[in-house]
mmCIF file of C-alpha atoms and ligand atoms in Angstrom:
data_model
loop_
_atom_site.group_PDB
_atom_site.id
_atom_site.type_symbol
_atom_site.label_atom_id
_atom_site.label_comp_id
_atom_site.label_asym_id
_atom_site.label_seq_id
_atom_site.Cartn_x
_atom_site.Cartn_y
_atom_site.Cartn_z
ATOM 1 C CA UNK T 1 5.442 30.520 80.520
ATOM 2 C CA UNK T 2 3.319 30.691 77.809
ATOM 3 C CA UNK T 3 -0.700 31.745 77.643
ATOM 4 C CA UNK T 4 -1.425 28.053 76.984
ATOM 5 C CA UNK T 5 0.336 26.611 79.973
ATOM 6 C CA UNK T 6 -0.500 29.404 82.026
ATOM 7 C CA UNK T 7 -4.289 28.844 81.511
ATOM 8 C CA UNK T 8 -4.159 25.132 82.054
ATOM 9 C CA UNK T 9 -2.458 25.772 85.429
ATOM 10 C CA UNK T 10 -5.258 28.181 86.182
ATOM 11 C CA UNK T 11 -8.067 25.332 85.427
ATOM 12 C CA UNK T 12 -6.097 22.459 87.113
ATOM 13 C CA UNK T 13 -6.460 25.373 90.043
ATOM 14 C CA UNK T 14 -9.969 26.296 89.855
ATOM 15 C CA UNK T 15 -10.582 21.785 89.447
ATOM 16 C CA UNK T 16 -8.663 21.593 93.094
ATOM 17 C CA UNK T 17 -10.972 24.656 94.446
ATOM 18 C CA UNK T 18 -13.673 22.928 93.805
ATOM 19 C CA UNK T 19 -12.895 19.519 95.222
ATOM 20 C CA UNK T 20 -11.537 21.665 98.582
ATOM 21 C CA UNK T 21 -14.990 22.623 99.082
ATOM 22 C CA UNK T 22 -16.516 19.235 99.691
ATOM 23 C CA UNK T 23 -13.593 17.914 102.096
ATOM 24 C CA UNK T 24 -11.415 20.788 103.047
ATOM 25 C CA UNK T 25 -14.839 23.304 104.395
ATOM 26 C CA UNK T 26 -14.016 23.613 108.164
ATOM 27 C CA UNK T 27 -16.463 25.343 110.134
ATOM 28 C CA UNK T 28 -15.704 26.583 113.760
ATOM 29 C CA UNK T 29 -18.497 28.085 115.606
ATOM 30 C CA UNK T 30 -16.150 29.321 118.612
ATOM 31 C CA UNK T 31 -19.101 30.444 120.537
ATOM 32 C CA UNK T 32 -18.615 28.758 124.452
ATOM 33 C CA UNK T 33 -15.188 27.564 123.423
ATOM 34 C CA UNK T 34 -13.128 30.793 123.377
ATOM 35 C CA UNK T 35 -10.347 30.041 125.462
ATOM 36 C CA UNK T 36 -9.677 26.998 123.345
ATOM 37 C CA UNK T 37 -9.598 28.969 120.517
ATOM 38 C CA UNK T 38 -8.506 32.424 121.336
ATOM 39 C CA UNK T 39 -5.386 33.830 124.152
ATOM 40 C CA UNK T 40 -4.730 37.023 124.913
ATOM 41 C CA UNK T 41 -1.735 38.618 123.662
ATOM 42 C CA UNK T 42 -1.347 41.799 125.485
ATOM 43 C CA UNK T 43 -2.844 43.064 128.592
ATOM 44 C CA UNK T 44 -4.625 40.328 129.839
ATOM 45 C CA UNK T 45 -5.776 41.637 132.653
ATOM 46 C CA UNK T 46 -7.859 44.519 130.330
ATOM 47 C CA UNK T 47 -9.882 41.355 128.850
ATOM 48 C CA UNK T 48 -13.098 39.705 130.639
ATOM 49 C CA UNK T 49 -14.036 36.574 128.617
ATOM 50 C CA UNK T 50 -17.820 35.543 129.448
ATOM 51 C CA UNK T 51 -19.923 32.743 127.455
ATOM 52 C CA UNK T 52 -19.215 33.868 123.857
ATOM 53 C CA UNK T 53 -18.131 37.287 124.717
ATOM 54 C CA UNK T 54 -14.838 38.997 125.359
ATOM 55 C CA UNK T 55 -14.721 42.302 125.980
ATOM 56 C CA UNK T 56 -11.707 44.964 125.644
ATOM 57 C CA UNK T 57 -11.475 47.706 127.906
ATOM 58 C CA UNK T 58 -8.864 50.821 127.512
ATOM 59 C CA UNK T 59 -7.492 52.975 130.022
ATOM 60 C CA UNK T 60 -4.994 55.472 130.477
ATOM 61 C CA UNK T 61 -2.118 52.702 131.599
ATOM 62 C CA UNK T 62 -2.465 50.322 128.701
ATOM 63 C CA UNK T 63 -5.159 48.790 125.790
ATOM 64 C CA UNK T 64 -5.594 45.309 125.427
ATOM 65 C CA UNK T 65 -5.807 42.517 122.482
ATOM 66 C CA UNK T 66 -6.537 38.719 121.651
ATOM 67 C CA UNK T 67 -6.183 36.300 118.820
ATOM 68 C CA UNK T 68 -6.698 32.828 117.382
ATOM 69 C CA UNK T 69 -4.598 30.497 118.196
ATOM 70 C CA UNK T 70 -4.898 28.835 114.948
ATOM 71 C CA UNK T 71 -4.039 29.939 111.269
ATOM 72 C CA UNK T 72 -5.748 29.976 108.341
ATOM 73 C CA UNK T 73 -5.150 30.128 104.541
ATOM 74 C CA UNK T 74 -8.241 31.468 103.014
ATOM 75 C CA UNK T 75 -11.692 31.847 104.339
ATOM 76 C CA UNK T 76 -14.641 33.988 106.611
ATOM 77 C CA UNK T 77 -13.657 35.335 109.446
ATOM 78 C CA UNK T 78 -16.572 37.164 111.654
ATOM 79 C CA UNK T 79 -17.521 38.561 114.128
ATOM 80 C CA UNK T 80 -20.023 40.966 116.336
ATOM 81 C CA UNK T 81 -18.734 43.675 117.648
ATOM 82 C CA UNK T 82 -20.676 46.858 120.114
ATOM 83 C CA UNK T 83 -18.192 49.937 119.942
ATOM 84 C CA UNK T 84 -17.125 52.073 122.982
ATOM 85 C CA UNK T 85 -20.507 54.363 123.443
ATOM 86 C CA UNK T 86 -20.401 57.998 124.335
ATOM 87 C CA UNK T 87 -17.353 59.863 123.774
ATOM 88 C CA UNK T 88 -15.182 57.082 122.162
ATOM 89 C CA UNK T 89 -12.283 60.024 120.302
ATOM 90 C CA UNK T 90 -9.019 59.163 120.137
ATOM 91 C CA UNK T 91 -9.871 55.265 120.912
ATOM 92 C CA UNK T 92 -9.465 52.286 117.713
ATOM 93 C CA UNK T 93 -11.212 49.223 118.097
ATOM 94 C CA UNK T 94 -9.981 46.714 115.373
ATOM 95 C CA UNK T 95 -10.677 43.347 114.558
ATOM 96 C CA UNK T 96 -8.201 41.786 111.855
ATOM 97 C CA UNK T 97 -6.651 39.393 109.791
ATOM 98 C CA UNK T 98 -2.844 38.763 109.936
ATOM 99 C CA UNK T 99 0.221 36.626 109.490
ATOM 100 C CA UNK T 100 3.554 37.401 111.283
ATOM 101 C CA UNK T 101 6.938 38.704 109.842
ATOM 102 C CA UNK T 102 8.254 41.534 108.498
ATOM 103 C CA UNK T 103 6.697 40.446 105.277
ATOM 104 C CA UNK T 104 3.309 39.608 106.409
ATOM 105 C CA UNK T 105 -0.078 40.021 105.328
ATOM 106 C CA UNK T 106 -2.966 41.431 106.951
ATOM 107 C CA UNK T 107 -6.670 42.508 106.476
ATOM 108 C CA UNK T 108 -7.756 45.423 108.749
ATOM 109 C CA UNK T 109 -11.329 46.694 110.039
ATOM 110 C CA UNK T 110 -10.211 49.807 112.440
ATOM 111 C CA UNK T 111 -13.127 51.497 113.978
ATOM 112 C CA UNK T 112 -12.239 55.678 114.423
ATOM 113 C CA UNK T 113 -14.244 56.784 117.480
ATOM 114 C CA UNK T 114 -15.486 60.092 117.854
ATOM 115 C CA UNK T 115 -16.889 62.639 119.910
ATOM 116 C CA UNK T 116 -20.428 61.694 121.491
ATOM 117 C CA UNK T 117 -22.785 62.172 118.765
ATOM 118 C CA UNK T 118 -20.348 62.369 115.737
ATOM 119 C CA UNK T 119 -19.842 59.266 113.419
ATOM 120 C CA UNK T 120 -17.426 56.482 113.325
ATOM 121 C CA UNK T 121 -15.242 56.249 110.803
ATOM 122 C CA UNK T 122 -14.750 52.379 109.311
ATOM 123 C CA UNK T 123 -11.301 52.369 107.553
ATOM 124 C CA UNK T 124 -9.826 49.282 106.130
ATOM 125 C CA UNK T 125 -6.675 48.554 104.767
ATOM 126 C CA UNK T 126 -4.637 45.425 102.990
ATOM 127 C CA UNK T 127 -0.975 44.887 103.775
ATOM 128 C CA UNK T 128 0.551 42.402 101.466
ATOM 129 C CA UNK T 129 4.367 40.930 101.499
ATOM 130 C CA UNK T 130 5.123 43.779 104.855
ATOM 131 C CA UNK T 131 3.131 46.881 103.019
ATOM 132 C CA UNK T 132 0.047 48.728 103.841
ATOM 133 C CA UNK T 133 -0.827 52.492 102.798
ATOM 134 C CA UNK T 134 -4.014 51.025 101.118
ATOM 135 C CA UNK T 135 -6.399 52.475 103.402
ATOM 136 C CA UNK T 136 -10.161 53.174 102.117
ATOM 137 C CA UNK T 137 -12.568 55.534 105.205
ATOM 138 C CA UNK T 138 -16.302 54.501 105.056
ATOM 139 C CA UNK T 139 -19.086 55.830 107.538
ATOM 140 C CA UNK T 140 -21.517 53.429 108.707
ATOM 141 C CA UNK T 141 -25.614 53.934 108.279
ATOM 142 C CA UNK T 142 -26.308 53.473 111.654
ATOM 143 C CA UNK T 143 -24.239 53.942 115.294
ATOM 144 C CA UNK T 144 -22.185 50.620 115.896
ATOM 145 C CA UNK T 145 -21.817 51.827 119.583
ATOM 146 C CA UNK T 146 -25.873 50.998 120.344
ATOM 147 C CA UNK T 147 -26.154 47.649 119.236
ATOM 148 C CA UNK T 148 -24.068 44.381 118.021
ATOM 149 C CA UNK T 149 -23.452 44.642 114.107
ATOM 150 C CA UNK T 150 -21.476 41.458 111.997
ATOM 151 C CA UNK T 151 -18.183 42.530 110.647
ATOM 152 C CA UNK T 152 -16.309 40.020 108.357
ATOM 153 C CA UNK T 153 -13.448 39.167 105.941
ATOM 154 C CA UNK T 154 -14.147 36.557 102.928
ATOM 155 C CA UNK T 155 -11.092 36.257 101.636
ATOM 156 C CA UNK T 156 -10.448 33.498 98.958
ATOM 157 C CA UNK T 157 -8.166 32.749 95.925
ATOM 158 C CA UNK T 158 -10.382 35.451 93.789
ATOM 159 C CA UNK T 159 -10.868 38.431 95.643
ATOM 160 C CA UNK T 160 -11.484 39.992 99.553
ATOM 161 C CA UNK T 161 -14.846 41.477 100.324
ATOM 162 C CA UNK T 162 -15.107 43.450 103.730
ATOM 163 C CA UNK T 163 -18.523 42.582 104.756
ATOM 164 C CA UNK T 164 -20.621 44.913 107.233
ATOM 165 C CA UNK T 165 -24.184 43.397 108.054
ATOM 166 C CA UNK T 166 -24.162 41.147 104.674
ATOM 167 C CA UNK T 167 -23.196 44.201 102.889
ATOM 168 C CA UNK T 168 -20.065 44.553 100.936
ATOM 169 C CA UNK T 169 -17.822 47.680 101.834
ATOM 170 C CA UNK T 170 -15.183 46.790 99.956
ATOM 171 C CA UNK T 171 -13.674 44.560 97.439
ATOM 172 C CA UNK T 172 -10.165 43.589 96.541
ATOM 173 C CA UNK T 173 -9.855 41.744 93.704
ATOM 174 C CA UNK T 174 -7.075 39.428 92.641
ATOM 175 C CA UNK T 175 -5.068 40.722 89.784
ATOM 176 C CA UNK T 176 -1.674 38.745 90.145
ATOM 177 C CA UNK T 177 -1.631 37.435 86.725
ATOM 178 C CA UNK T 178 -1.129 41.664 86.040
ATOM 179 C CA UNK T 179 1.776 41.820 88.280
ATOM 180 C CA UNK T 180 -0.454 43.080 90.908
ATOM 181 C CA UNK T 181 0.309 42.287 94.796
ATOM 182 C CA UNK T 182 -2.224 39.642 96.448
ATOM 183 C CA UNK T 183 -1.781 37.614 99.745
ATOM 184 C CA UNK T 184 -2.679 34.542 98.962
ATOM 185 C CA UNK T 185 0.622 32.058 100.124
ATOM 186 C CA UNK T 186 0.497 33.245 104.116
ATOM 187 C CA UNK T 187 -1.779 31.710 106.505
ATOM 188 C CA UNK T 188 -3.692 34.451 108.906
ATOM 189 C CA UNK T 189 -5.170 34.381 112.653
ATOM 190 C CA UNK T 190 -7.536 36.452 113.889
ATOM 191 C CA UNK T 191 -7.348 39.363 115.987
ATOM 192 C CA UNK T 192 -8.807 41.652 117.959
ATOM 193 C CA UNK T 193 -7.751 45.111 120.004
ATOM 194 C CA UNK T 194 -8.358 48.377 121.207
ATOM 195 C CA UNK T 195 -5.792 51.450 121.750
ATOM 196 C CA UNK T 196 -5.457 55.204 121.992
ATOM 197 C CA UNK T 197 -4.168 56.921 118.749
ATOM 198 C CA UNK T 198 -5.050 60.162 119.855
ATOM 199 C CA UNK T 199 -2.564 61.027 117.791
ATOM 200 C CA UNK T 200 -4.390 60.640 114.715
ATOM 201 C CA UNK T 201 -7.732 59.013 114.817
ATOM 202 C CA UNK T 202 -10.389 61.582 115.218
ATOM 203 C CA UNK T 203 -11.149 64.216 113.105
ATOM 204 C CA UNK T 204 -7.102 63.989 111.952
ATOM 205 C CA UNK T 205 -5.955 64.288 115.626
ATOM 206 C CA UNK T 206 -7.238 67.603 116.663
ATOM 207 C CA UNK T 207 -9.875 65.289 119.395
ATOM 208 C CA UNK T 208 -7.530 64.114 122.035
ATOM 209 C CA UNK T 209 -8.759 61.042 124.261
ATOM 210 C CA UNK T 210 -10.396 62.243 127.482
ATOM 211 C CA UNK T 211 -9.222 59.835 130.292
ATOM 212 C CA UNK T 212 -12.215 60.985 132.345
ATOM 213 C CA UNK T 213 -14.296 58.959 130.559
ATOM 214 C CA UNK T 214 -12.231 55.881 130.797
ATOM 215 C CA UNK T 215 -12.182 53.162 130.797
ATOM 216 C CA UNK T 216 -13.277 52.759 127.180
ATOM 217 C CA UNK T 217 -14.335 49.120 126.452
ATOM 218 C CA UNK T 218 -15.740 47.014 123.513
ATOM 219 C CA UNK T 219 -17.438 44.105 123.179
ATOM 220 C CA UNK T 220 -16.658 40.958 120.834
ATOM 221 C CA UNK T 221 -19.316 37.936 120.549
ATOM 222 C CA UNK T 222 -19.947 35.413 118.327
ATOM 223 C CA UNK T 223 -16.570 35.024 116.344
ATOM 224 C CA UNK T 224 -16.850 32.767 113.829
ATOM 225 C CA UNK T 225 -14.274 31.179 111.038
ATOM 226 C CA UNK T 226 -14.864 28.965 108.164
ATOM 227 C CA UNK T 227 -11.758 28.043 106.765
ATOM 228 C CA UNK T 228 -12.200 27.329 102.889
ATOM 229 C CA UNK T 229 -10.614 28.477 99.603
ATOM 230 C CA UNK T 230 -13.179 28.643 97.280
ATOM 231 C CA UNK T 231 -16.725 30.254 97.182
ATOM 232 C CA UNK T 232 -19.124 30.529 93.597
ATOM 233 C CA UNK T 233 -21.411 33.140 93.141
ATOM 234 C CA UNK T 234 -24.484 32.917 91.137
ATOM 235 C CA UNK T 235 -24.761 35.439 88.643
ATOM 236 C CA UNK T 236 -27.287 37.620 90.425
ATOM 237 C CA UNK T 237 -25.487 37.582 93.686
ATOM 238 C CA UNK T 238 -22.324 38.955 91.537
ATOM 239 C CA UNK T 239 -25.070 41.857 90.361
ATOM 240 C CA UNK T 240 -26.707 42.186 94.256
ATOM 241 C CA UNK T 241 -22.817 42.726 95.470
ATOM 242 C CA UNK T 242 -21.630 45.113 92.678
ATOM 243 C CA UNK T 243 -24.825 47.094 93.324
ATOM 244 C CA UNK T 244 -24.317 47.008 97.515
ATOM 245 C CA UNK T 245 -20.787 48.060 96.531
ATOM 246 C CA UNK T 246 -21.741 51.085 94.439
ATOM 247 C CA UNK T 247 -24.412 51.664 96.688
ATOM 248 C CA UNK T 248 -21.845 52.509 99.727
ATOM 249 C CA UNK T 249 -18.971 54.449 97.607
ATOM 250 C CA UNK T 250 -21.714 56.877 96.740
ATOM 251 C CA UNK T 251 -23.295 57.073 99.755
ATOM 252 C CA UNK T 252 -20.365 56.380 102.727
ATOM 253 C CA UNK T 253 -17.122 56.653 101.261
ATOM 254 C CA UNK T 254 -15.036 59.016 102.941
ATOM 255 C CA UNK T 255 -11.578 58.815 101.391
ATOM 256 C CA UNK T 256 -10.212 56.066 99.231
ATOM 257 C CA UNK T 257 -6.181 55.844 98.516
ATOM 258 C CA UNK T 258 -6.671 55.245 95.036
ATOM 259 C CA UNK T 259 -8.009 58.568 94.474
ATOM 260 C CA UNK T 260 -5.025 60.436 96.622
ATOM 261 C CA UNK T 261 -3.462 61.406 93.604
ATOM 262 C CA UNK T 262 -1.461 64.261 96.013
ATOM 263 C CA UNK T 263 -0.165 61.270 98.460
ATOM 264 C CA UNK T 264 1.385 59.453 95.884
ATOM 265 C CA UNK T 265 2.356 62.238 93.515
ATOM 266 C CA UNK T 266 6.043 60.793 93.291
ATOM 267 C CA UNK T 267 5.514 57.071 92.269
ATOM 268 C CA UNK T 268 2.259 57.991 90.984
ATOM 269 C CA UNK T 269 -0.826 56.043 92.242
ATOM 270 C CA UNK T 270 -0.508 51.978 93.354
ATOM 271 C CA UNK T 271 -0.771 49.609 89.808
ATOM 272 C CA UNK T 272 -3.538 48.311 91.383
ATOM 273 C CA UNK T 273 -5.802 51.687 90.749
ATOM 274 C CA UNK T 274 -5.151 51.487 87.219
ATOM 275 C CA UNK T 275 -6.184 48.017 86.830
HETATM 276 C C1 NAG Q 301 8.299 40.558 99.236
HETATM 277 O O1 NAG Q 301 9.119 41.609 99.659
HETATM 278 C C2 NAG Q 301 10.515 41.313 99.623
HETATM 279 C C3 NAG Q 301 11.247 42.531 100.147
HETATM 280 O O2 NAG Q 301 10.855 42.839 101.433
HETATM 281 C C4 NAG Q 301 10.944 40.959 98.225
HETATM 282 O O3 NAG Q 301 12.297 40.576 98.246
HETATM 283 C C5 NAG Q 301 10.083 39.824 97.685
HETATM 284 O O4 NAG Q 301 10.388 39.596 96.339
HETATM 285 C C6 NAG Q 301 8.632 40.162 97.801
HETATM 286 N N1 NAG Q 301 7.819 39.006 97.407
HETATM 287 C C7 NAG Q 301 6.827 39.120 96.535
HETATM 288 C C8 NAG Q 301 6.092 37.861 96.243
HETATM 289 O O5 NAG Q 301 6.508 40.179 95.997
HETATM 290 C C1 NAG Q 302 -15.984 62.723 113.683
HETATM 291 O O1 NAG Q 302 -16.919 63.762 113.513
HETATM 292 C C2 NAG Q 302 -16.496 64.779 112.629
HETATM 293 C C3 NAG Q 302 -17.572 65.852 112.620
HETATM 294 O O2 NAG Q 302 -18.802 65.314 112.273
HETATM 295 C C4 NAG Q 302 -16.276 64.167 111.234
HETATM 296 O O3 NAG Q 302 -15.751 65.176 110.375
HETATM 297 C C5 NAG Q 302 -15.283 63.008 111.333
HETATM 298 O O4 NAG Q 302 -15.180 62.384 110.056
HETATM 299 C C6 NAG Q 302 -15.816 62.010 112.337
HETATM 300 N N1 NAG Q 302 -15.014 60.803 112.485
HETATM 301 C C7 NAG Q 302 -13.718 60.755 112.853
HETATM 302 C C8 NAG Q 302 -13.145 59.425 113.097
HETATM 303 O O5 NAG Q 302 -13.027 61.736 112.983
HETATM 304 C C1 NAG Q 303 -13.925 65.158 129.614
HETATM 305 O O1 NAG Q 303 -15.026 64.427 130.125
HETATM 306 C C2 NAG Q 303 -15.556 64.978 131.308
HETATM 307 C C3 NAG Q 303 -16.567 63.986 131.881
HETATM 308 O O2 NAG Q 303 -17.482 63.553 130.871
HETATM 309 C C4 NAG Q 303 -16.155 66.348 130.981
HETATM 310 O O3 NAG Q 303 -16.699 66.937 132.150
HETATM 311 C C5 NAG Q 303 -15.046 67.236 130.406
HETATM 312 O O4 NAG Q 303 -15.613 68.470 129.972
HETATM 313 C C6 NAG Q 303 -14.388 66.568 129.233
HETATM 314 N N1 NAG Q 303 -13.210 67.315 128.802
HETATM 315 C C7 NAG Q 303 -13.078 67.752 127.554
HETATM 316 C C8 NAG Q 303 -11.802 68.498 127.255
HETATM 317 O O5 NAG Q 303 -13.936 67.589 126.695
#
């Protein structure tokens, strides 16, 4: 295909973006409504549903997870979430995007708990066409154990943003036309869970779970989806965001894949670092 062509496919695209947002902008305010919207799908008995809340609870026999019963191809997903308080090592809370298959797609938040009195760690990670390994470890600026804090994935024919509070964490941007990986032709539902991975969530594995403080639970309200493909930014939101962005790499990032030159020393790093 030529540049021509190829460009005039792009702005027949971008025309049929922009008429999706006047008839294709679905809004679903699940609050009151979750068990039409959301099932368990593993340990139902671990999961108390009450007005818009469900909460997760881990013990030492088994976690516990839901998800949407519908699927979506580009939009926000969000919710609130309160984190397991006190001594919450070797436990992951996540809350998720993801379609099914061995070549699926999928758009992580997994919350690391910790010690009481130590910091959550925030990592998220893409999987696109059945691979991950693009995992990037914030902290948070305050305790998400105290209080209820917004968590949510934009996700739309240009780019990702994992959103914490209104604040960017993370952006992944669609570079397809450079050969670069981007989910974009799988719908997703939406998920949430908590486990043990004592085996390698806190502090690398060295904190093992304590069962004596179980059972370890988490609370969900207010999930929220707006299915739609298309979003425009006004110039100075573009220049709020990149700032918020730049504002938590210097200030929160705790590891990023792209610069784990040692992990990747055979292949060399993922194209997507370079672009
Ligand atoms: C997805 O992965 C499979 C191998 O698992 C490969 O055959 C296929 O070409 C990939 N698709 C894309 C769009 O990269
Ligand atoms: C837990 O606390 C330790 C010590 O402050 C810190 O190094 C680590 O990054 C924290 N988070 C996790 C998930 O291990
Ligand atoms: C596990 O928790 C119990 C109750 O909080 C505490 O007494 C005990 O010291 C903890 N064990 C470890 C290994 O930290």
């Amino acid at each position: 295909m030529n540049c021509l062509s190829q460009n005039r496919k792009w702005n027949s695209f971008t025309f049929i973006n922009i008429i999706s947002i006047i008839f294709v902008v679905e809004a679903v305010n699940i609050s009151g409504d979750l068990n039409e919207e959301f099932e368990a799908d593993w340990a139902p008995d671990h999961i108390v549903t009450q007005g818009d809340q469900i909460s997760l609870s881990l013990d030492s026999s088994t976690g516990c997870g839901f998800e949407s019963k519908k699927k979506y191809l580009f939009g926000k997903a969000s919710a609130q979430l309160k984190l397991v308080q006190g001594d919450s090592a070797g436990t992951v809370t996540a809350y998720y995007m993801s379609s099914q298959g061995p070549n699926h797609d999928e758009l992580d938040f997994e919350f690391l708990g910790n010690v009481s009195g130590e910091p959550y760690i925030v990592q998220t990670n893409l999987y696109i066409n059945g691979s991950g390994n693009r995992e990037q470890r914030h902290y948070l600026w305050f305790d998400p154990s105290l209080d209820f804090h917004t968590y949510s994935l934009l996700w739309n024919q240009r780019s990702i943003l994992f959103v914490v509070d209104d604040i960017p964490i993370r952006e992944y941007v669609n570079k397809e036309r450079k050969g670069i990986a981007y989910p974009g032709k799988q719908a997703m539902g939406i998920y949430g869970s908590v486990w043990n991975a004592d085996d390698w969530a806190t502090q690398g594995g060295r904190v093992k779970t304590n069962w004596s403080n179980a059972p370890f639970i988490v609370t969900f309200r207010s999930l929220e989806i707006e299915a739609w493909q298309f979003w425009w930014d006004k110039p100075v939101v573009k220049e709020t965001r990149r700032k918020q962005l730049k504002w938590v790499r210097d200030n929160f990032l705790v590891y990023d894949y792209c610069r784990d030159v040692d992990r990747f020393s055979l292949q060399g790093l993922p194209k997507e670092c370079h672009a």
